[in-house]
Amino acid sequence: METFNDYQHAAFKYRLETSPPEERVMGMLEEAGEVAGVFKRLLRGDYSADVAVTALHKELGDVLWYLSQIAYDNGWKLSEIAAANIDKLESRQLRGLILGSGSDR
């Protein structure tokens, strides 16, 4: 894939027509949990570092698919989300607020 938007467009063909938007939100939450599960298994000794890296790569791909489709559901391009996020981070860094919590810092 060349760009986020290319990925988003290509990923669209794997959607189920009968799947409501809420299912995609729940799917992304489930996949995020699977990302955490990779780390749990690594810390507990179930996975070697090599296995964990491979599993993490796959799970992040699943998170990306759901993210791209939730964005599509809302009429947004992934490139727009990425650019807005960089703008937000840049603003926080300039104001010395990169650390901390809360969306409005």
Tab-separated table of N, CA and C in Angstrom:
chain	number	residue	atom	x	y	z
A	1	MET	N	0.837	-1.177	0.000
A	1	MET	CA	0.000	0.000	0.000
A	1	MET	C	0.887	1.248	0.000
A	2	GLU	N	0.469	2.198	-0.762
A	2	GLU	CA	1.243	3.433	-0.836
A	2	GLU	C	0.832	4.444	0.232
A	3	THR	N	-0.464	4.562	0.494
A	3	THR	CA	-0.928	5.548	1.471
A	3	THR	C	-2.006	4.934	2.360
A	4	PHE	N	-2.290	5.647	3.447
A	4	PHE	CA	-3.401	5.236	4.309
A	4	PHE	C	-4.700	5.160	3.525
A	5	ASN	N	-4.921	6.123	2.637
A	5	ASN	CA	-6.169	6.142	1.885
A	5	ASN	C	-6.263	4.963	0.928
A	6	ASP	N	-5.129	4.559	0.337
A	6	ASP	CA	-5.119	3.366	-0.514
A	6	ASP	C	-5.515	2.137	0.298
A	7	TYR	N	-4.943	2.032	1.494
A	7	TYR	CA	-5.277	0.912	2.372
A	7	TYR	C	-6.767	0.926	2.713
A	8	GLN	N	-7.261	2.086	3.109
A	8	GLN	CA	-8.664	2.196	3.509
A	8	GLN	C	-9.589	1.761	2.377
A	9	HIS	N	-9.276	2.191	1.183
A	9	HIS	CA	-10.080	1.823	0.023
A	9	HIS	C	-10.006	0.310	-0.235
A	10	ALA	N	-8.811	-0.250	-0.191
A	10	ALA	CA	-8.647	-1.695	-0.433
A	10	ALA	C	-9.319	-2.519	0.660
A	11	ALA	N	-9.242	-2.061	1.899
A	11	ALA	CA	-9.807	-2.801	3.030
A	11	ALA	C	-11.331	-2.837	3.002
A	12	PHE	N	-11.940	-1.858	2.362
A	12	PHE	CA	-13.396	-1.762	2.322
A	12	PHE	C	-14.037	-3.019	1.745
A	13	LYS	N	-13.390	-3.658	0.785
A	13	LYS	CA	-14.019	-4.816	0.130
A	13	LYS	C	-14.157	-6.031	1.047
A	14	TYR	N	-13.574	-5.968	2.227
A	14	TYR	CA	-13.669	-7.098	3.160
A	14	TYR	C	-14.753	-6.900	4.219
A	15	ARG	N	-15.500	-5.830	4.106
A	15	ARG	CA	-16.611	-5.584	5.024
A	15	ARG	C	-17.762	-6.528	4.719
A	16	LEU	N	-18.475	-6.903	5.751
A	16	LEU	CA	-19.715	-7.650	5.558
A	16	LEU	C	-20.841	-6.642	5.384
A	17	GLU	N	-21.634	-6.834	4.352
A	17	GLU	CA	-22.718	-5.887	4.068
A	17	GLU	C	-23.727	-5.786	5.206
A	18	THR	N	-23.886	-6.869	5.949
A	18	THR	CA	-24.892	-6.898	7.014
A	18	THR	C	-24.357	-6.384	8.351
A	19	SER	N	-23.099	-6.024	8.404
A	19	SER	CA	-22.471	-5.602	9.656
A	19	SER	C	-22.766	-4.130	9.946
A	20	PRO	N	-23.379	-3.843	11.099
A	20	PRO	CA	-23.640	-2.440	11.439
A	20	PRO	C	-22.357	-1.765	11.948
A	21	PRO	N	-22.316	-0.447	11.943
A	21	PRO	CA	-21.118	0.278	12.412
A	21	PRO	C	-20.704	-0.091	13.839
A	22	GLU	N	-21.680	-0.326	14.699
A	22	GLU	CA	-21.367	-0.673	16.091
A	22	GLU	C	-20.549	-1.960	16.192
A	23	GLU	N	-20.776	-2.875	15.262
A	23	GLU	CA	-20.012	-4.124	15.263
A	23	GLU	C	-18.540	-3.853	14.972
A	24	ARG	N	-18.276	-2.877	14.121
A	24	ARG	CA	-16.883	-2.543	13.819
A	24	ARG	C	-16.205	-1.898	15.026
A	25	VAL	N	-16.940	-1.081	15.767
A	25	VAL	CA	-16.377	-0.489	16.988
A	25	VAL	C	-16.040	-1.596	17.984
A	26	MET	N	-16.958	-2.516	18.181
A	26	MET	CA	-16.704	-3.614	19.116
A	26	MET	C	-15.553	-4.492	18.627
A	27	GLY	N	-15.459	-4.673	17.316
A	27	GLY	CA	-14.356	-5.449	16.749
A	27	GLY	C	-13.013	-4.798	17.024
A	28	MET	N	-12.945	-3.478	16.915
A	28	MET	CA	-11.681	-2.801	17.191
A	28	MET	C	-11.313	-2.947	18.665
A	29	LEU	N	-12.285	-2.847	19.542
A	29	LEU	CA	-12.010	-3.043	20.966
A	29	LEU	C	-11.506	-4.460	21.238
A	30	GLU	N	-12.118	-5.423	20.578
A	30	GLU	CA	-11.685	-6.814	20.739
A	30	GLU	C	-10.240	-6.989	20.265
A	31	GLU	N	-9.919	-6.419	19.120
A	31	GLU	CA	-8.556	-6.542	18.591
A	31	GLU	C	-7.546	-5.820	19.478
A	32	ALA	N	-7.932	-4.665	20.040
A	32	ALA	CA	-7.043	-3.964	20.972
A	32	ALA	C	-6.753	-4.852	22.183
A	33	GLY	N	-7.759	-5.580	22.618
A	33	GLY	CA	-7.569	-6.536	23.713
A	33	GLY	C	-6.608	-7.647	23.320
A	34	GLU	N	-6.657	-8.053	22.076
A	34	GLU	CA	-5.737	-9.091	21.603
A	34	GLU	C	-4.306	-8.567	21.552
A	35	VAL	N	-4.131	-7.272	21.262
A	35	VAL	CA	-2.801	-6.658	21.332
A	35	VAL	C	-2.293	-6.763	22.767
A	36	ALA	N	-3.133	-6.411	23.731
A	36	ALA	CA	-2.745	-6.525	25.140
A	36	ALA	C	-2.434	-7.972	25.503
A	37	GLY	N	-3.187	-8.893	24.941
A	37	GLY	CA	-2.965	-10.309	25.208
A	37	GLY	C	-1.603	-10.791	24.744
A	38	VAL	N	-1.117	-10.241	23.651
A	38	VAL	CA	0.223	-10.597	23.176
A	38	VAL	C	1.253	-10.234	24.244
A	39	PHE	N	1.120	-9.031	24.806
A	39	PHE	CA	2.064	-8.603	25.840
A	39	PHE	C	1.922	-9.435	27.103
A	40	LYS	N	0.690	-9.783	27.451
A	40	LYS	CA	0.471	-10.625	28.625
A	40	LYS	C	1.185	-11.954	28.450
A	41	ARG	N	1.028	-12.557	27.277
A	41	ARG	CA	1.659	-13.855	27.030
A	41	ARG	C	3.187	-13.752	27.004
A	42	LEU	N	3.693	-12.634	26.508
A	42	LEU	CA	5.139	-12.410	26.515
A	42	LEU	C	5.645	-12.281	27.950
A	43	LEU	N	4.977	-11.470	28.763
A	43	LEU	CA	5.391	-11.267	30.149
A	43	LEU	C	5.291	-12.544	30.975
A	44	ARG	N	4.288	-13.340	30.685
A	44	ARG	CA	4.055	-14.565	31.435
A	44	ARG	C	4.959	-15.703	30.975
A	45	GLY	N	5.607	-15.512	29.813
A	45	GLY	CA	6.525	-16.522	29.314
A	45	GLY	C	5.913	-17.500	28.323
A	46	ASP	N	4.660	-17.267	27.930
A	46	ASP	CA	4.011	-18.144	26.953
A	46	ASP	C	4.568	-17.924	25.554
A	47	TYR	N	4.998	-16.704	25.268
A	47	TYR	CA	5.532	-16.349	23.953
A	47	TYR	C	6.996	-15.960	24.092
A	48	SER	N	7.790	-16.398	23.136
A	48	SER	CA	9.138	-15.858	23.016
A	48	SER	C	9.010	-14.478	22.367
A	49	ALA	N	10.078	-13.715	22.392
A	49	ALA	CA	10.044	-12.383	21.767
A	49	ALA	C	9.723	-12.493	20.284
A	50	ASP	N	10.255	-13.494	19.594
A	50	ASP	CA	9.998	-13.672	18.162
A	50	ASP	C	8.521	-13.935	17.888
A	51	VAL	N	7.930	-14.808	18.687
A	51	VAL	CA	6.511	-15.130	18.512
A	51	VAL	C	5.663	-13.899	18.823
A	52	ALA	N	6.022	-13.165	19.883
A	52	ALA	CA	5.258	-11.982	20.268
A	52	ALA	C	5.301	-10.921	19.179
A	53	VAL	N	6.457	-10.701	18.575
A	53	VAL	CA	6.571	-9.692	17.523
A	53	VAL	C	5.689	-10.057	16.332
A	54	THR	N	5.696	-11.312	15.949
A	54	THR	CA	4.865	-11.764	14.832
A	54	THR	C	3.381	-11.606	15.164
A	55	ALA	N	2.991	-12.012	16.356
A	55	ALA	CA	1.587	-11.905	16.767
A	55	ALA	C	1.165	-10.442	16.871
A	56	LEU	N	2.026	-9.605	17.424
A	56	LEU	CA	1.720	-8.186	17.554
A	56	LEU	C	1.499	-7.544	16.184
A	57	HIS	N	2.341	-7.891	15.239
A	57	HIS	CA	2.226	-7.360	13.876
A	57	HIS	C	0.852	-7.703	13.289
A	58	LYS	N	0.430	-8.932	13.455
A	58	LYS	CA	-0.869	-9.372	12.929
A	58	LYS	C	-2.029	-8.665	13.626
A	59	GLU	N	-1.950	-8.560	14.947
A	59	GLU	CA	-3.044	-7.930	15.693
A	59	GLU	C	-3.150	-6.444	15.380
A	60	LEU	N	-2.021	-5.765	15.221
A	60	LEU	CA	-2.073	-4.351	14.849
A	60	LEU	C	-2.691	-4.170	13.471
A	61	GLY	N	-2.464	-5.115	12.578
A	61	GLY	CA	-3.119	-5.069	11.274
A	61	GLY	C	-4.634	-5.164	11.407
A	62	ASP	N	-5.096	-6.011	12.327
A	62	ASP	CA	-6.537	-6.129	12.560
A	62	ASP	C	-7.112	-4.833	13.140
A	63	VAL	N	-6.378	-4.210	14.071
A	63	VAL	CA	-6.809	-2.921	14.627
A	63	VAL	C	-6.901	-1.886	13.511
A	64	LEU	N	-5.913	-1.881	12.627
A	64	LEU	CA	-5.898	-0.928	11.518
A	64	LEU	C	-7.111	-1.122	10.607
A	65	TRP	N	-7.480	-2.374	10.332
A	65	TRP	CA	-8.642	-2.622	9.474
A	65	TRP	C	-9.896	-2.012	10.104
A	66	TYR	N	-10.107	-2.312	11.389
A	66	TYR	CA	-11.296	-1.770	12.046
A	66	TYR	C	-11.254	-0.246	12.097
A	67	LEU	N	-10.100	0.326	12.410
A	67	LEU	CA	-9.957	1.778	12.432
A	67	LEU	C	-10.320	2.379	11.080
A	68	SER	N	-9.812	1.773	10.020
A	68	SER	CA	-10.082	2.305	8.680
A	68	SER	C	-11.575	2.277	8.354
A	69	GLN	N	-12.254	1.259	8.814
A	69	GLN	CA	-13.667	1.127	8.496
A	69	GLN	C	-14.548	1.996	9.390
A	70	ILE	N	-14.141	2.205	10.633
A	70	ILE	CA	-14.864	3.141	11.494
A	70	ILE	C	-14.714	4.554	10.926
A	71	ALA	N	-13.530	4.872	10.452
A	71	ALA	CA	-13.320	6.172	9.804
A	71	ALA	C	-14.220	6.296	8.574
A	72	TYR	N	-14.279	5.257	7.760
A	72	TYR	CA	-15.128	5.268	6.567
A	72	TYR	C	-16.589	5.497	6.951
A	73	ASP	N	-17.034	4.805	8.006
A	73	ASP	CA	-18.420	4.955	8.464
A	73	ASP	C	-18.753	6.402	8.786
A	74	ASN	N	-17.745	7.167	9.189
A	74	ASN	CA	-17.946	8.566	9.581
A	74	ASN	C	-17.560	9.557	8.501
A	75	GLY	N	-17.218	9.049	7.314
A	75	GLY	CA	-16.886	9.922	6.200
A	75	GLY	C	-15.493	10.522	6.267
A	76	TRP	N	-14.605	9.883	7.030
A	76	TRP	CA	-13.243	10.397	7.186
A	76	TRP	C	-12.251	9.524	6.444
A	77	LYS	N	-11.193	10.139	5.960
A	77	LYS	CA	-10.073	9.416	5.372
A	77	LYS	C	-9.029	9.196	6.456
A	78	LEU	N	-8.346	8.048	6.391
A	78	LEU	CA	-7.292	7.777	7.364
A	78	LEU	C	-6.214	8.851	7.339
A	79	SER	N	-5.921	9.365	6.171
A	79	SER	CA	-4.894	10.411	6.075
A	79	SER	C	-5.298	11.653	6.861
A	80	GLU	N	-6.593	11.962	6.887
A	80	GLU	CA	-7.080	13.116	7.648
A	80	GLU	C	-6.924	12.885	9.148
A	81	ILE	N	-7.232	11.678	9.575
A	81	ILE	CA	-7.097	11.334	10.991
A	81	ILE	C	-5.624	11.391	11.402
A	82	ALA	N	-4.762	10.843	10.568
A	82	ALA	CA	-3.329	10.842	10.873
A	82	ALA	C	-2.787	12.268	10.944
A	83	ALA	N	-3.161	13.103	9.986
A	83	ALA	CA	-2.681	14.487	9.964
A	83	ALA	C	-3.186	15.262	11.184
A	84	ALA	N	-4.451	15.085	11.540
A	84	ALA	CA	-5.009	15.777	12.700
A	84	ALA	C	-4.316	15.323	13.984
A	85	ASN	N	-3.977	14.041	14.064
A	85	ASN	CA	-3.299	13.534	15.244
A	85	ASN	C	-1.900	14.127	15.372
A	86	ILE	N	-1.178	14.243	14.271
A	86	ILE	CA	0.150	14.866	14.299
A	86	ILE	C	0.033	16.329	14.715
A	87	ASP	N	-0.969	17.027	14.187
A	87	ASP	CA	-1.188	18.427	14.579
A	87	ASP	C	-1.430	18.538	16.086
A	88	LYS	N	-2.252	17.645	16.626
A	88	LYS	CA	-2.551	17.654	18.058
A	88	LYS	C	-1.285	17.399	18.873
A	89	LEU	N	-0.501	16.403	18.461
A	89	LEU	CA	0.735	16.083	19.183
A	89	LEU	C	1.738	17.228	19.118
A	90	GLU	N	1.843	17.855	17.953
A	90	GLU	CA	2.753	18.993	17.786
A	90	GLU	C	2.355	20.135	18.719
A	91	SER	N	1.047	20.399	18.792
A	91	SER	CA	0.555	21.449	19.676
A	91	SER	C	0.888	21.133	21.134
A	92	ARG	N	0.672	19.901	21.539
A	92	ARG	CA	0.981	19.508	22.916
A	92	ARG	C	2.472	19.659	23.209
A	93	GLN	N	3.293	19.247	22.254
A	93	GLN	CA	4.736	19.346	22.460
A	93	GLN	C	5.169	20.806	22.586
A	94	LEU	N	4.644	21.647	21.722
A	94	LEU	CA	4.991	23.073	21.769
A	94	LEU	C	4.571	23.728	23.086
A	95	ARG	N	3.477	23.263	23.657
A	95	ARG	CA	2.974	23.814	24.912
A	95	ARG	C	3.508	23.078	26.136
A	96	GLY	N	4.405	22.093	25.906
A	96	GLY	CA	4.984	21.339	27.017
A	96	GLY	C	4.006	20.402	27.688
A	97	LEU	N	3.023	19.915	26.929
A	97	LEU	CA	1.972	19.071	27.490
A	97	LEU	C	1.950	17.665	26.888
A	98	ILE	N	3.074	17.202	26.367
A	98	ILE	CA	3.101	15.879	25.744
A	98	ILE	C	2.867	14.795	26.806
A	99	LEU	N	3.335	15.043	28.024
A	99	LEU	CA	3.060	14.124	29.130
A	99	LEU	C	1.771	14.537	29.811
A	100	GLY	N	1.148	13.598	30.468
A	100	GLY	CA	-0.081	13.900	31.191
A	100	GLY	C	-1.230	13.099	30.617
A	101	SER	N	-2.418	13.469	30.997
A	101	SER	CA	-3.595	12.758	30.511
A	101	SER	C	-4.704	13.748	30.207
A	102	GLY	N	-5.641	13.289	29.435
A	102	GLY	CA	-6.774	14.128	29.045
A	102	GLY	C	-6.649	14.570	27.608
A	103	SER	N	-7.739	14.574	26.906
A	103	SER	CA	-7.741	14.932	25.479
A	103	SER	C	-7.543	16.417	25.249
A	104	ASP	N	-7.941	17.239	26.199
A	104	ASP	CA	-7.914	18.690	25.993
A	104	ASP	C	-6.700	19.361	26.639
A	105	ARG	N	-5.572	18.696	26.654
A	105	ARG	CA	-4.386	19.325	27.258
A	105	ARG	C	-3.556	20.018	26.218
